Backbone as a ProteinNet text record, in pm:
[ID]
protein_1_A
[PRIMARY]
XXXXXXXXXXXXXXXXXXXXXXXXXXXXXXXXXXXXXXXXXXXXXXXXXXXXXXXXXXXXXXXXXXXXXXXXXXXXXXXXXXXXXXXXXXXXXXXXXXXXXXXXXXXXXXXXXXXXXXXXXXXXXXXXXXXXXXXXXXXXXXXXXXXXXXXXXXXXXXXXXXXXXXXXXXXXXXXXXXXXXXXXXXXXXXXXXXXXXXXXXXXXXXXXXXXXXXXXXXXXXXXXXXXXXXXXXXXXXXXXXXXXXXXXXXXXXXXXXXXXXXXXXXXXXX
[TERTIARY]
-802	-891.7	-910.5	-914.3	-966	-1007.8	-1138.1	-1171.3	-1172.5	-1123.8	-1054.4	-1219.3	-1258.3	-1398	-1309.9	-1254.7	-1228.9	-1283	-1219.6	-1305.4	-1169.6	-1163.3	-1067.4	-1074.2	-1063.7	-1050.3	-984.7	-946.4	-791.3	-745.5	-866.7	-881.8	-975.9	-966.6	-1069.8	-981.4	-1169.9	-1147.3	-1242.6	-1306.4	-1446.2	-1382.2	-1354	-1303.3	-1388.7	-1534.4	-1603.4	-1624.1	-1543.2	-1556.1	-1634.4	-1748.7	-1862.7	-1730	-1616.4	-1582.7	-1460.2	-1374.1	-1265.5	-1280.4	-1238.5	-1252	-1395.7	-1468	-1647.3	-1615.3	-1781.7	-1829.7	-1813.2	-1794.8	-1823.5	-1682	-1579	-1434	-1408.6	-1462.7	-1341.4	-1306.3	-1244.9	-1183.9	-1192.5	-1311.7	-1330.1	-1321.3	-1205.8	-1227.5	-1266.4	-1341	-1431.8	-1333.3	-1324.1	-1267.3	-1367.7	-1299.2	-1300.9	-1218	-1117.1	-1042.5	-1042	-1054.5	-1049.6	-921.1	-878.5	-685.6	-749.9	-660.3	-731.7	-525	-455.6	-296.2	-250.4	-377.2	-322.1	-452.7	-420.8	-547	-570.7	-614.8	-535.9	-353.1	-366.8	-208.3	-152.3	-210.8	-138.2	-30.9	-20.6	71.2	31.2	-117.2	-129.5	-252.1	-226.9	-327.9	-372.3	-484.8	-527.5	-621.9	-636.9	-644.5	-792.1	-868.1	-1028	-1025.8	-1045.6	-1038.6	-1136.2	-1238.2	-1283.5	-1251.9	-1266.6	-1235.1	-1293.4	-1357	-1413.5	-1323.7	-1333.3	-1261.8	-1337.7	-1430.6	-1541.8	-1452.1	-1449.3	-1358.5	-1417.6	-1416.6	-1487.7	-1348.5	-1318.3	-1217.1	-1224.6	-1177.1	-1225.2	-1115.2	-1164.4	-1102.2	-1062.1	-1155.3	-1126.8	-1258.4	-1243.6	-1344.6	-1313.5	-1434	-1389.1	-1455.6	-1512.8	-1521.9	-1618.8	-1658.8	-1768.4	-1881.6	-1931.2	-2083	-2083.8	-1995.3	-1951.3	-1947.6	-1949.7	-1916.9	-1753.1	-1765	-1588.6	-1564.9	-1659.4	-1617.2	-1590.1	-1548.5	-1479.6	-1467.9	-1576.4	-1625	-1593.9	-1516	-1490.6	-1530.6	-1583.6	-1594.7	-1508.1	-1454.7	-1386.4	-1378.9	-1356.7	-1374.2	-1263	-1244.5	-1159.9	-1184.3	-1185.2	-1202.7	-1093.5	-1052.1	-933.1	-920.8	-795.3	-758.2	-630	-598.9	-442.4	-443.4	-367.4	-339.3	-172.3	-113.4	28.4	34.1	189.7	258.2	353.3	396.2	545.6	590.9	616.6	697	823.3	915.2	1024.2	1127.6	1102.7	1200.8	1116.2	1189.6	1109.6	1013	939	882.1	778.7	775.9	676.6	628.8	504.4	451.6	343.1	324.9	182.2	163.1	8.5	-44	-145.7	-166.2	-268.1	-351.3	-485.5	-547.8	-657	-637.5	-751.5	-767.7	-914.3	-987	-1009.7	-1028.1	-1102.2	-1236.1	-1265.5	-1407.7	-1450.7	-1545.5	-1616.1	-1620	-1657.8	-1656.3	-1586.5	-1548.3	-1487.1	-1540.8	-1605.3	-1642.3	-1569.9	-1637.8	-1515	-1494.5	-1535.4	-1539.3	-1599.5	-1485.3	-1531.7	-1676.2	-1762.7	-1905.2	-1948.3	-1851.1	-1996.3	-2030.1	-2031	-1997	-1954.6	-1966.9	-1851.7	-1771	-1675.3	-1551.3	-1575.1	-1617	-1601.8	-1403.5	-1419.2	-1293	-1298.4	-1212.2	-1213.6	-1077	-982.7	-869.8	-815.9	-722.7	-669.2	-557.2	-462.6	-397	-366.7	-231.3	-183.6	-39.8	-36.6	148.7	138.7	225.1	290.7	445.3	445.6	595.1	609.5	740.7	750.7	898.1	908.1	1090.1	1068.1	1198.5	1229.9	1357.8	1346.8	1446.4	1488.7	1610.2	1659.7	1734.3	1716.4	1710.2	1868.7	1959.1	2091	2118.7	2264.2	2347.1	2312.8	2207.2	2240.4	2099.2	2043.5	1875.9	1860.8	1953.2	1921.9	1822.6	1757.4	1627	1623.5	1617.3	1579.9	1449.1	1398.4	1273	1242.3	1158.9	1102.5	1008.3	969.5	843.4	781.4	639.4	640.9	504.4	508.6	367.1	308.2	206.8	138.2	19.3	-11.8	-82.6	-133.9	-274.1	-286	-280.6	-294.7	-210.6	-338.3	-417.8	-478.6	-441.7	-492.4	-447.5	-510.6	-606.9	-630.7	-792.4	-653	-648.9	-785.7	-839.2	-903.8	-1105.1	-1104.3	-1250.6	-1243.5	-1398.2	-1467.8	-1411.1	-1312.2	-1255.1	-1187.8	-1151.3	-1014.2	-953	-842.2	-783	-639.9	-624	-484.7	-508.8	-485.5	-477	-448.9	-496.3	-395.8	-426.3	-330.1	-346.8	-387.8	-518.3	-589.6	-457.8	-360.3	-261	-122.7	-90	55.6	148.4	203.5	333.6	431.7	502.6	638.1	748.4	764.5	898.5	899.4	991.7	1070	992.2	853.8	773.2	837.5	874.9	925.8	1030.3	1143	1285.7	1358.8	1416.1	1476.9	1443.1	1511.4	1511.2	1372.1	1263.8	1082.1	1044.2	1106.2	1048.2	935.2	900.1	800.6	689.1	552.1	423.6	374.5	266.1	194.7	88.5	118	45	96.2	21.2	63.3	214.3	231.2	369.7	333	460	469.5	635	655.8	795.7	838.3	906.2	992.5	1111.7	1097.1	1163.2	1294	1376.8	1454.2	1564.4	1564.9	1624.2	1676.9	1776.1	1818.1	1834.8	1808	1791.8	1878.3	1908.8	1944.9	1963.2	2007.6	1910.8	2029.1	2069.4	2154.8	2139.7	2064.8	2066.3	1960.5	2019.3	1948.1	1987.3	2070	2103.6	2017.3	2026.1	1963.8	2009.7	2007	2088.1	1975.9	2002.2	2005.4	2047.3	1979.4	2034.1	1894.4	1892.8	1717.3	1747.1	1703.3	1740.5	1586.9	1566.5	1400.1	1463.8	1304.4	1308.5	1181.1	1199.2	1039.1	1043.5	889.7	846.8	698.6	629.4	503.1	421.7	277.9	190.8	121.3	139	58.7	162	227.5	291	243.5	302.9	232.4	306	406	449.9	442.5	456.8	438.1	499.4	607.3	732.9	636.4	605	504.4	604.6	736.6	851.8	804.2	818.6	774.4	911	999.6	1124.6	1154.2	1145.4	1167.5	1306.9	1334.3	1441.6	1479.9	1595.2	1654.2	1727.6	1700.9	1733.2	1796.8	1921.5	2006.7	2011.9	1953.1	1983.8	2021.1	2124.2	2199.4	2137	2106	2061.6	2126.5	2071.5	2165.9	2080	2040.2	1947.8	1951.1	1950.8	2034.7	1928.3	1877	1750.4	1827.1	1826.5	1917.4	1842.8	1713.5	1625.2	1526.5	1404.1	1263.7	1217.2	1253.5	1190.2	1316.9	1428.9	1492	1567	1573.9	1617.2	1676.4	1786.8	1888.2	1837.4	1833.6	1807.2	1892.7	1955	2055	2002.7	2021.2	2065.7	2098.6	2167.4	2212.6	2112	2117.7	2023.2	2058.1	2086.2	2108.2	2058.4	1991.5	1888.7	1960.9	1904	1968.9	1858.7	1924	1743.4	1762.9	1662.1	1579.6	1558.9	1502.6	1443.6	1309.1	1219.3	1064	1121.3	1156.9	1192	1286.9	1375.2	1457.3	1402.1	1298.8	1208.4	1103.7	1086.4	956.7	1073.1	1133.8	1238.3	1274.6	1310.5	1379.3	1242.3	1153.1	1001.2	1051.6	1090.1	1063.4	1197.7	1313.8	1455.1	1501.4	1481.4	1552.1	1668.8	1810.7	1917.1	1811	1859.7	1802.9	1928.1	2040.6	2125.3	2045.2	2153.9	2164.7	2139.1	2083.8	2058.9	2093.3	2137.6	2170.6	2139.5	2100.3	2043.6	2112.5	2110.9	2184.5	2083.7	2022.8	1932.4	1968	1920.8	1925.6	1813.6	1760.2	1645.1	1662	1609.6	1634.7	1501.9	1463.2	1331.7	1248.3	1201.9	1182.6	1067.5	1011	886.4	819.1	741.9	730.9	598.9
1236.3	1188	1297.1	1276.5	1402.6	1267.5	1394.5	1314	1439	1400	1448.6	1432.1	1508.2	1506.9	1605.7	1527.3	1557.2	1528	1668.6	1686.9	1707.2	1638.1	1705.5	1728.9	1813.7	1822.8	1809.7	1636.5	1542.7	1609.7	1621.4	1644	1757.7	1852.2	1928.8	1968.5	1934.5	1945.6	1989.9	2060.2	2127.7	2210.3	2201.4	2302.5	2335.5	2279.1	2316.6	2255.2	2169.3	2084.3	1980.2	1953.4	1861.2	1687.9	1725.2	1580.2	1537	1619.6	1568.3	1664	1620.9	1688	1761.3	1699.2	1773.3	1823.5	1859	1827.7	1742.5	1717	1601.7	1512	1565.8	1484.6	1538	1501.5	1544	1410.5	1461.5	1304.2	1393.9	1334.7	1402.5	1246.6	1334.2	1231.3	1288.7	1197.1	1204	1123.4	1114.2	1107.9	1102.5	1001.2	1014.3	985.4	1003.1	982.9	993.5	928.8	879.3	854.1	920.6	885.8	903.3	823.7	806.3	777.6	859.8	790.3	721.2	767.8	657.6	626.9	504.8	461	471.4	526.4	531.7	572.9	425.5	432.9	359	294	179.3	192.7	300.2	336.2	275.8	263.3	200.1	281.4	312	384	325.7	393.8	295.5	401.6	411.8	491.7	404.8	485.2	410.2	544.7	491.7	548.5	504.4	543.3	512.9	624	606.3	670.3	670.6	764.6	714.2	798.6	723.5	797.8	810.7	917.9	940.5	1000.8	880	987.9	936.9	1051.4	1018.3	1050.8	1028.5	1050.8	1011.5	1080.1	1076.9	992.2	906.2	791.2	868.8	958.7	995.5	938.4	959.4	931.3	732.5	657.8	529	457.7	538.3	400.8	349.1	255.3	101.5	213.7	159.1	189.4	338.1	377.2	533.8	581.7	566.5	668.5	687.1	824.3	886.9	869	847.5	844.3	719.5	716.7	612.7	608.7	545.4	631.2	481.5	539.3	467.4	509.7	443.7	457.5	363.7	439.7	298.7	315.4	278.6	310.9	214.2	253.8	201	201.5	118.3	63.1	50.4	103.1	15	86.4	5.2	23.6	28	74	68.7	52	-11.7	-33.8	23	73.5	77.1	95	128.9	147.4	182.7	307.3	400.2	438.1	399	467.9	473.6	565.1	606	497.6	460.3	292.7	161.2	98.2	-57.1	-101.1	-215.6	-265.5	-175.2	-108.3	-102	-162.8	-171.9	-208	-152.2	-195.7	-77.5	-227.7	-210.1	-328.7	-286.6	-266.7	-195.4	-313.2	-290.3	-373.4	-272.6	-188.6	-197.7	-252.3	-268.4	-338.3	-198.6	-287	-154.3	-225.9	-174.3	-213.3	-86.8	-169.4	-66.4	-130.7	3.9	-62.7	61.9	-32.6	46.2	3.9	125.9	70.1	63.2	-1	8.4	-118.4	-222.9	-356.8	-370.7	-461.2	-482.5	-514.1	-531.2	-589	-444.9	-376.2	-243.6	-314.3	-389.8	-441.7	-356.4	-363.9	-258.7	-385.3	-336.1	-428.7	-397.3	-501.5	-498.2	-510.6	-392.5	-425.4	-443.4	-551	-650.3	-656.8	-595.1	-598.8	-552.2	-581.8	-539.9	-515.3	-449.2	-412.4	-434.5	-509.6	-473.5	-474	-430.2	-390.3	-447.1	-486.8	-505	-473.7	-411.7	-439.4	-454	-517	-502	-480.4	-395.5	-354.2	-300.8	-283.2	-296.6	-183.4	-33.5	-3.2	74.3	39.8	18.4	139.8	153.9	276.4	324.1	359	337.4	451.4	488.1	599.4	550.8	627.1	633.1	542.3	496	421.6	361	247.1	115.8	96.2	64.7	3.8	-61.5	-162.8	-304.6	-341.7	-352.8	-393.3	-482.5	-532.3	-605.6	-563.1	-563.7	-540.9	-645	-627.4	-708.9	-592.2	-637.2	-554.7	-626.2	-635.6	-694.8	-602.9	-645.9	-590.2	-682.1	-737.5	-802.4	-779.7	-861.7	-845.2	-901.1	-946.2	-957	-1133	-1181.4	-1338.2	-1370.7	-1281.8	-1295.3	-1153.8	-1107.8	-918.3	-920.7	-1057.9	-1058.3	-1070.3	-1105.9	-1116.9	-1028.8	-1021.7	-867.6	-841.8	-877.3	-852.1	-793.8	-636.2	-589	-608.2	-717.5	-748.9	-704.5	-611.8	-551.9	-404.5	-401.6	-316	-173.4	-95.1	59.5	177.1	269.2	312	425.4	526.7	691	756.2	762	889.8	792.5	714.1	660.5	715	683.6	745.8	655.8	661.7	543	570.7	693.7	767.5	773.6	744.7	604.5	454.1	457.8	347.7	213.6	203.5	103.7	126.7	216.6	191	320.3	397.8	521.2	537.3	391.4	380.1	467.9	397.3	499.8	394.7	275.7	195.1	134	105	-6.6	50.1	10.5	107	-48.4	18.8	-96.6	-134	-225.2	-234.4	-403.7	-504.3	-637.3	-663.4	-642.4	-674.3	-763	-796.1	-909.9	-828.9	-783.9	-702.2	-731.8	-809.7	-817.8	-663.8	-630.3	-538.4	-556.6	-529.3	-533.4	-420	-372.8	-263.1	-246.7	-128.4	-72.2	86.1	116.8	301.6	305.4	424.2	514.1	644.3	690.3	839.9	894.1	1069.3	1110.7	1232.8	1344.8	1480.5	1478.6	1595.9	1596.7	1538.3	1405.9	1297.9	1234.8	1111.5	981.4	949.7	823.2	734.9	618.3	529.1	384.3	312	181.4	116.4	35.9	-14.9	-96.1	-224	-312.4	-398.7	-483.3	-485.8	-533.4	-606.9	-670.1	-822.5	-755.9	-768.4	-745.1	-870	-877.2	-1012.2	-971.1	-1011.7	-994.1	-1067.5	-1008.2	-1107.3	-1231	-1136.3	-1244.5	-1196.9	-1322.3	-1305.8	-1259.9	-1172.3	-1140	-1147.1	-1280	-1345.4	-1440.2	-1508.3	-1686.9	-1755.4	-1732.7	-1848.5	-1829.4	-1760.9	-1726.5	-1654.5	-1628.1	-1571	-1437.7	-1455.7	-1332.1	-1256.9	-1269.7	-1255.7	-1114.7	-989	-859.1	-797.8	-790.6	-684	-730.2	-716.8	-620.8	-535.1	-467.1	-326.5	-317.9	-229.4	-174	12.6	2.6	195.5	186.4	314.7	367.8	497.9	554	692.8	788.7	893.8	1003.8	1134.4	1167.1	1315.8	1374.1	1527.9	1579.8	1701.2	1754	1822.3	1956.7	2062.8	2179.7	2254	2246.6	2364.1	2345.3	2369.7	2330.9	2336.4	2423	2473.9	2357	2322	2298.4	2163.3	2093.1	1925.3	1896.8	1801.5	1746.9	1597.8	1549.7	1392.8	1373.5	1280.6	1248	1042.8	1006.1	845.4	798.7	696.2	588.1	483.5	445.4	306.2	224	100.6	-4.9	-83.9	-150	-236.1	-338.8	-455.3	-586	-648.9	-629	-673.8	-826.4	-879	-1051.8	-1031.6	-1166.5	-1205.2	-1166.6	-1165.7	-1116.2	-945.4	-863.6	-722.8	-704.9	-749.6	-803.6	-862.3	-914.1	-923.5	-856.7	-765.6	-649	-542.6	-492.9	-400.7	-419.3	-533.4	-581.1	-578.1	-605.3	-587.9	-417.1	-326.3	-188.9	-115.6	-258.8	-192.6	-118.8	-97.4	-93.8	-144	-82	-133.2	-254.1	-379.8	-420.1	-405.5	-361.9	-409.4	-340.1	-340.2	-321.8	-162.9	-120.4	5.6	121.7	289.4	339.6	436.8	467.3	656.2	678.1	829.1	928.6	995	1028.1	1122.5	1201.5	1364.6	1493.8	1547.4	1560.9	1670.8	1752	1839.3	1964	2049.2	2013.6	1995.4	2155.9	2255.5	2361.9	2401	2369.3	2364.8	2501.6	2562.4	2713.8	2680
2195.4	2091.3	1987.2	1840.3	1757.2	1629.4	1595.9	1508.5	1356.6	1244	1136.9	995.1	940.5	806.2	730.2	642.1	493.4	379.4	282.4	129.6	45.2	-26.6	-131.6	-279.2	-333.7	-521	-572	-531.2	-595.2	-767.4	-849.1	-987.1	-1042.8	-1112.9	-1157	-1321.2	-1385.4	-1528.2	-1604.8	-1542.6	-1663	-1692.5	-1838	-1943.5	-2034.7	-2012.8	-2113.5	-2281.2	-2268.6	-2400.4	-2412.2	-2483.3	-2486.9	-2601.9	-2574.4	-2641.1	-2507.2	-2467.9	-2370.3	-2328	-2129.5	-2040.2	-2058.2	-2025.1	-2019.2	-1863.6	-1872	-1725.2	-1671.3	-1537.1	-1428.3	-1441.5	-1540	-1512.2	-1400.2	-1302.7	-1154.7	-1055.4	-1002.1	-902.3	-749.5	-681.2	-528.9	-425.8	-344.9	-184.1	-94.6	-9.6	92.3	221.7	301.3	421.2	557.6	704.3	821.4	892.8	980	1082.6	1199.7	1247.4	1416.3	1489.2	1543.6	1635.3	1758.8	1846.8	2017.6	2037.2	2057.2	2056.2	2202.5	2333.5	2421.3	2492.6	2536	2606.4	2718.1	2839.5	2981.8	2987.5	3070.9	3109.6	2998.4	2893.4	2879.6	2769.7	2700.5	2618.4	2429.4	2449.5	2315.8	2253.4	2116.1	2036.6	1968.2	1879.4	1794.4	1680.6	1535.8	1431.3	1353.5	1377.7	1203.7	1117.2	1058	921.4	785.9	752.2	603.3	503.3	379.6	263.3	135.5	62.1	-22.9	-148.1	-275.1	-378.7	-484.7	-543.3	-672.5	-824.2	-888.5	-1000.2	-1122.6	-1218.2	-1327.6	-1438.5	-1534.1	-1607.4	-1741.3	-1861.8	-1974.7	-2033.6	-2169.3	-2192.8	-2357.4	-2377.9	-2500	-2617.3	-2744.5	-2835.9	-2897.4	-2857.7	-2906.7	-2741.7	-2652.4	-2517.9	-2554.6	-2471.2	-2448.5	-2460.7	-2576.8	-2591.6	-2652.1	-2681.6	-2735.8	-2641.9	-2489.2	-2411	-2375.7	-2342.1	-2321.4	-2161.4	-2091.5	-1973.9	-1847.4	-1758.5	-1738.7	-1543	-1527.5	-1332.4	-1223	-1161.3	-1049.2	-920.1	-810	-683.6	-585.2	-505.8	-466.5	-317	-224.4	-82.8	-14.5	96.1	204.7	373.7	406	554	631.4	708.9	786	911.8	975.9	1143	1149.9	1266.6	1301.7	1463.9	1502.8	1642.1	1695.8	1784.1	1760.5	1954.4	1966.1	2072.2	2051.8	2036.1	2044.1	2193.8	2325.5	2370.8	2368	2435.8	2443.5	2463.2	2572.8	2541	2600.9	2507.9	2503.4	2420.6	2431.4	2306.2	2221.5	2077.3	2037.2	1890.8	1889	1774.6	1704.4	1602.5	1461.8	1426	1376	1298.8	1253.2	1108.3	1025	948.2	913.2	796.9	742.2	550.9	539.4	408.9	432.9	305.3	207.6	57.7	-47.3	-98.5	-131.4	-228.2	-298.5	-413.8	-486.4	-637.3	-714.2	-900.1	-980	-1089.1	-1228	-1322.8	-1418.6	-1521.4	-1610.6	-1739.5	-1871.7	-1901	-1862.3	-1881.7	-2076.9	-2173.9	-2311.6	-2350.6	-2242.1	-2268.7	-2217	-2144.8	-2129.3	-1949.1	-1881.2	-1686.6	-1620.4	-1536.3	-1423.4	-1386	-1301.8	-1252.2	-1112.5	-1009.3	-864.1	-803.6	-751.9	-635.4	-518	-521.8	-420.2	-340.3	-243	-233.3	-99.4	-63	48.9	147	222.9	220.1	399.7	426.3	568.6	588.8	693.4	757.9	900.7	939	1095	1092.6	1252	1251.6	1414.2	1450.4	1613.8	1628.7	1760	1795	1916.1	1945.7	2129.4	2053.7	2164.8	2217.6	2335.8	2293.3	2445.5	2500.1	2624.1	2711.9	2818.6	2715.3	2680.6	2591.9	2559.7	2558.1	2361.5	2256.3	2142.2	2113.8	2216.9	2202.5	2098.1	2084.2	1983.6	1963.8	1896.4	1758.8	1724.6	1746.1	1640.9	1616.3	1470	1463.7	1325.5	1294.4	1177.2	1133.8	1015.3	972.7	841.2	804.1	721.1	646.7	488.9	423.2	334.4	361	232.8	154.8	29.6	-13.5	-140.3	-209.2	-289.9	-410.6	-505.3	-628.4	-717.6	-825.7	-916.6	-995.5	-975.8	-1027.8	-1145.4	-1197.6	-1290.1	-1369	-1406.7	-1444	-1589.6	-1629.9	-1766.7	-1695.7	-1540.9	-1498.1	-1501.6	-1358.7	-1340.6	-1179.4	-1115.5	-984.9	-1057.3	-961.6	-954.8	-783	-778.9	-668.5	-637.9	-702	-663.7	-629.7	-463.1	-385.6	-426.6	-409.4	-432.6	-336.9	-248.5	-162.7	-222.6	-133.1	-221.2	-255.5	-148.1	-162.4	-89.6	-184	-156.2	-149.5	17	80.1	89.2	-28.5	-72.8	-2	46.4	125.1	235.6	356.6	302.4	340.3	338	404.8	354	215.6	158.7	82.8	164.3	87.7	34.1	83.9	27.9	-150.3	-210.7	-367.7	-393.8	-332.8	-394.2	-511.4	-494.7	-634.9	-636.5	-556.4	-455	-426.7	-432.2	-386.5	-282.6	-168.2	-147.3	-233.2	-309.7	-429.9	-474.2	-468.1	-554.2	-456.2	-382.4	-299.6	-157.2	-105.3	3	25	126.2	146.2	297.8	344.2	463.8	478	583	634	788	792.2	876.2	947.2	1047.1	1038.9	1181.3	1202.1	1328.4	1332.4	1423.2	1435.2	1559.8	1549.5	1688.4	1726.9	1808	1793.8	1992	1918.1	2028.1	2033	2103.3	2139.8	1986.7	1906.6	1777.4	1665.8	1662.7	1555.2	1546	1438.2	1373.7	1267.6	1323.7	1197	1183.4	1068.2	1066.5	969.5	962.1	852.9	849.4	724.3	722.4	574	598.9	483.5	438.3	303.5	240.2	192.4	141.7	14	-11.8	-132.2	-214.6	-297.9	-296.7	-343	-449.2	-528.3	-587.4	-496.6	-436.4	-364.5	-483.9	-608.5	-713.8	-813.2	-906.7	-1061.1	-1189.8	-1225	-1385.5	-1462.6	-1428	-1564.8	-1569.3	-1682.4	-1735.7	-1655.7	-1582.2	-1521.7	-1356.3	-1363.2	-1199.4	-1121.4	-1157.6	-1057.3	-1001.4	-861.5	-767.5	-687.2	-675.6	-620.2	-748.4	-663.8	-713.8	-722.3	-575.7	-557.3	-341.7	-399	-241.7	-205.1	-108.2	-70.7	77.8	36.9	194.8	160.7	307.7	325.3	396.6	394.1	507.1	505.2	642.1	619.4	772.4	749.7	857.4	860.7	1011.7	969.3	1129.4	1088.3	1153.6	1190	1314.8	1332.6	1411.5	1313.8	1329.9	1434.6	1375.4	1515.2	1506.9	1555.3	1580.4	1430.4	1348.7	1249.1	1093.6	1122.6	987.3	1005.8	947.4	973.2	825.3	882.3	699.3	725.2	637.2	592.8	471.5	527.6	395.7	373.3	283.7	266.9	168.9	138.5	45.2	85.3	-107.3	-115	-229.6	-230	-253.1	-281.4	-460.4	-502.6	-579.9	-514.4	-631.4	-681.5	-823	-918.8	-905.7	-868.3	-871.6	-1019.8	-1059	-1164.8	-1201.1	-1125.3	-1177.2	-1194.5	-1127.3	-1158.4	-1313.6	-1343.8	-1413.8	-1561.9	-1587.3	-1683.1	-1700.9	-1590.8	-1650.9	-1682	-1678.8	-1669.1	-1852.9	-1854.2	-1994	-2105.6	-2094.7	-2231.1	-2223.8	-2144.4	-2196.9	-2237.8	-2247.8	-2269.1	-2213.6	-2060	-1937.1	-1886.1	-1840.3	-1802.7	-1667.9	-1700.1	-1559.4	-1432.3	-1456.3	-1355	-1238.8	-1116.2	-960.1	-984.9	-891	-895.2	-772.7	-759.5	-659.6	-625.9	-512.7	-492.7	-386.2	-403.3	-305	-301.3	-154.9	-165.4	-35.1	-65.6	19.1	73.9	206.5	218.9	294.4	265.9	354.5	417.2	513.1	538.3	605.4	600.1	634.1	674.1	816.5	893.9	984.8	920.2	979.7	1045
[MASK]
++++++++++++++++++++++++++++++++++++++++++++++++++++++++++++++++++++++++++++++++++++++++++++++++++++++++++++++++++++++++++++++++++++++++++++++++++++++++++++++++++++++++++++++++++++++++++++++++++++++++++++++++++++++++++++++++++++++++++++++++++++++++++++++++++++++++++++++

């Protein structure tokens, strides 16, 4: 069991100027974490967590009501349940909620957020020469149906970890998405490989035709753990632009075609 009380100084900006960047532009998180990773015997953990995010940020000369500043609070709730052992079935299943307000609304209102965010996935492997992996996953996260009230309903994580949660490419946030996942791993002395295949989808459309169909994605990846302390990660990734991706891409004169990465890490743990 450990339980985790964090502070952080996401932002700091007193520079002393009574027009931009004053006093009190800072962006502070507040934090709790709770991990318990097995329960008894039974091989299952389970993660709480709240979060709070205080940020004040300057809009410049011209905001609602002549003020320059621009303050959000926003908080987060959530859980995680999982089961990793060594071979055979495991699974993760996360949900958290956000809430809170933004101001800055054209009347001078705050904006309530309202939004929320989950993942599952399940896989079995198997206890055999190279320990096959097969698993699924699925993510959601909500999206905003209508961006002109006083809800803000599209999800956003404090400190989004895109790598590789959703796709070598890094295009994708949990944010306004609906993403099926599919994949196989395996794993020999100090190797790993796999291969993993997505569909990204919009949970809500923000265009006229309503088209939500984004992108899909194949990685191949390969990583190679030299010594306690230094590890290679290599992968290829593979994006085929849909139509809703494909028309936001094109308003900013963006190649929309198919897209490709090669990526290297070289990882160095002291």
């Amino acid at each position: 069991k450990k339980l985790d009380l964090f502070w952080i100084k996401a932002d700091e900006r007193n520079t002393g100027s009574d027009v931009v960047n004053s006093t009190d532009d800072d962006t502070d998180m507040y934090g709790a974490y709770f991990t318990w990773p097995e329960v008894g015997t039974s091989l299952v953990g389970f993660d709480l967590y709240a979060m709070l995010v205080k940020s004040n940020f300057d809009r410049g000369p011209g905001g609602v009501d002549g003020s320059h500043q621009t303050k959000m609070d926003s908080y987060w709730v959530g859980g995680r349940v999982f089961r990793k052992p060594e071979w055979g079935w495991h699974f993760n299943l996360e949900l958290t909620g956000q809430f809170g307000t933004l101001d800055g609304r054209p009347d001078g209102s705050d904006s309530d957020i309202e939004a929320f965010g989950g993942e599952a996935m399940l896989g079995y492997t198997w206890d055999t020469t190279g320990s096959p992996d097969l698993h699924v996953g699925y993510t959601y996260a909500t999206g905003d149906d209508d961006p002109a009230d006083d809800k803000m309903e599209t999800f956003a994580a404090p400190n989004p970890e895109i790598h590789p949660r959703l796709g070598f490419a890094d295009l994708f946030l949990a944010s306004n998405i609906s993403a099926w996942q599919l994949g196989y791993a395996g794993a020999w002395e100090n190797l790993a490989w796999g291969l993993e295949f997505y569909n990204f989808r919009m949970a809500e459309s923000v265009l006229e035709d309503g088209e939500t169909n984004m992108a899909n994605e194949v990685d191949l990846w390969f990583s190679y753990q030299y010594s306690r302390h230094l590890s290679l990660q290599t992968a290829f990734a593979w994006v085929g632009v849909e139509k809703a991706l494909e028309e936001q891409v094109k308003e900013f004169d963006y190649d929309p075609n198919d897209a490709y990465r090669f990526y290297v890490n070289l990882r160095l743990m002291l």
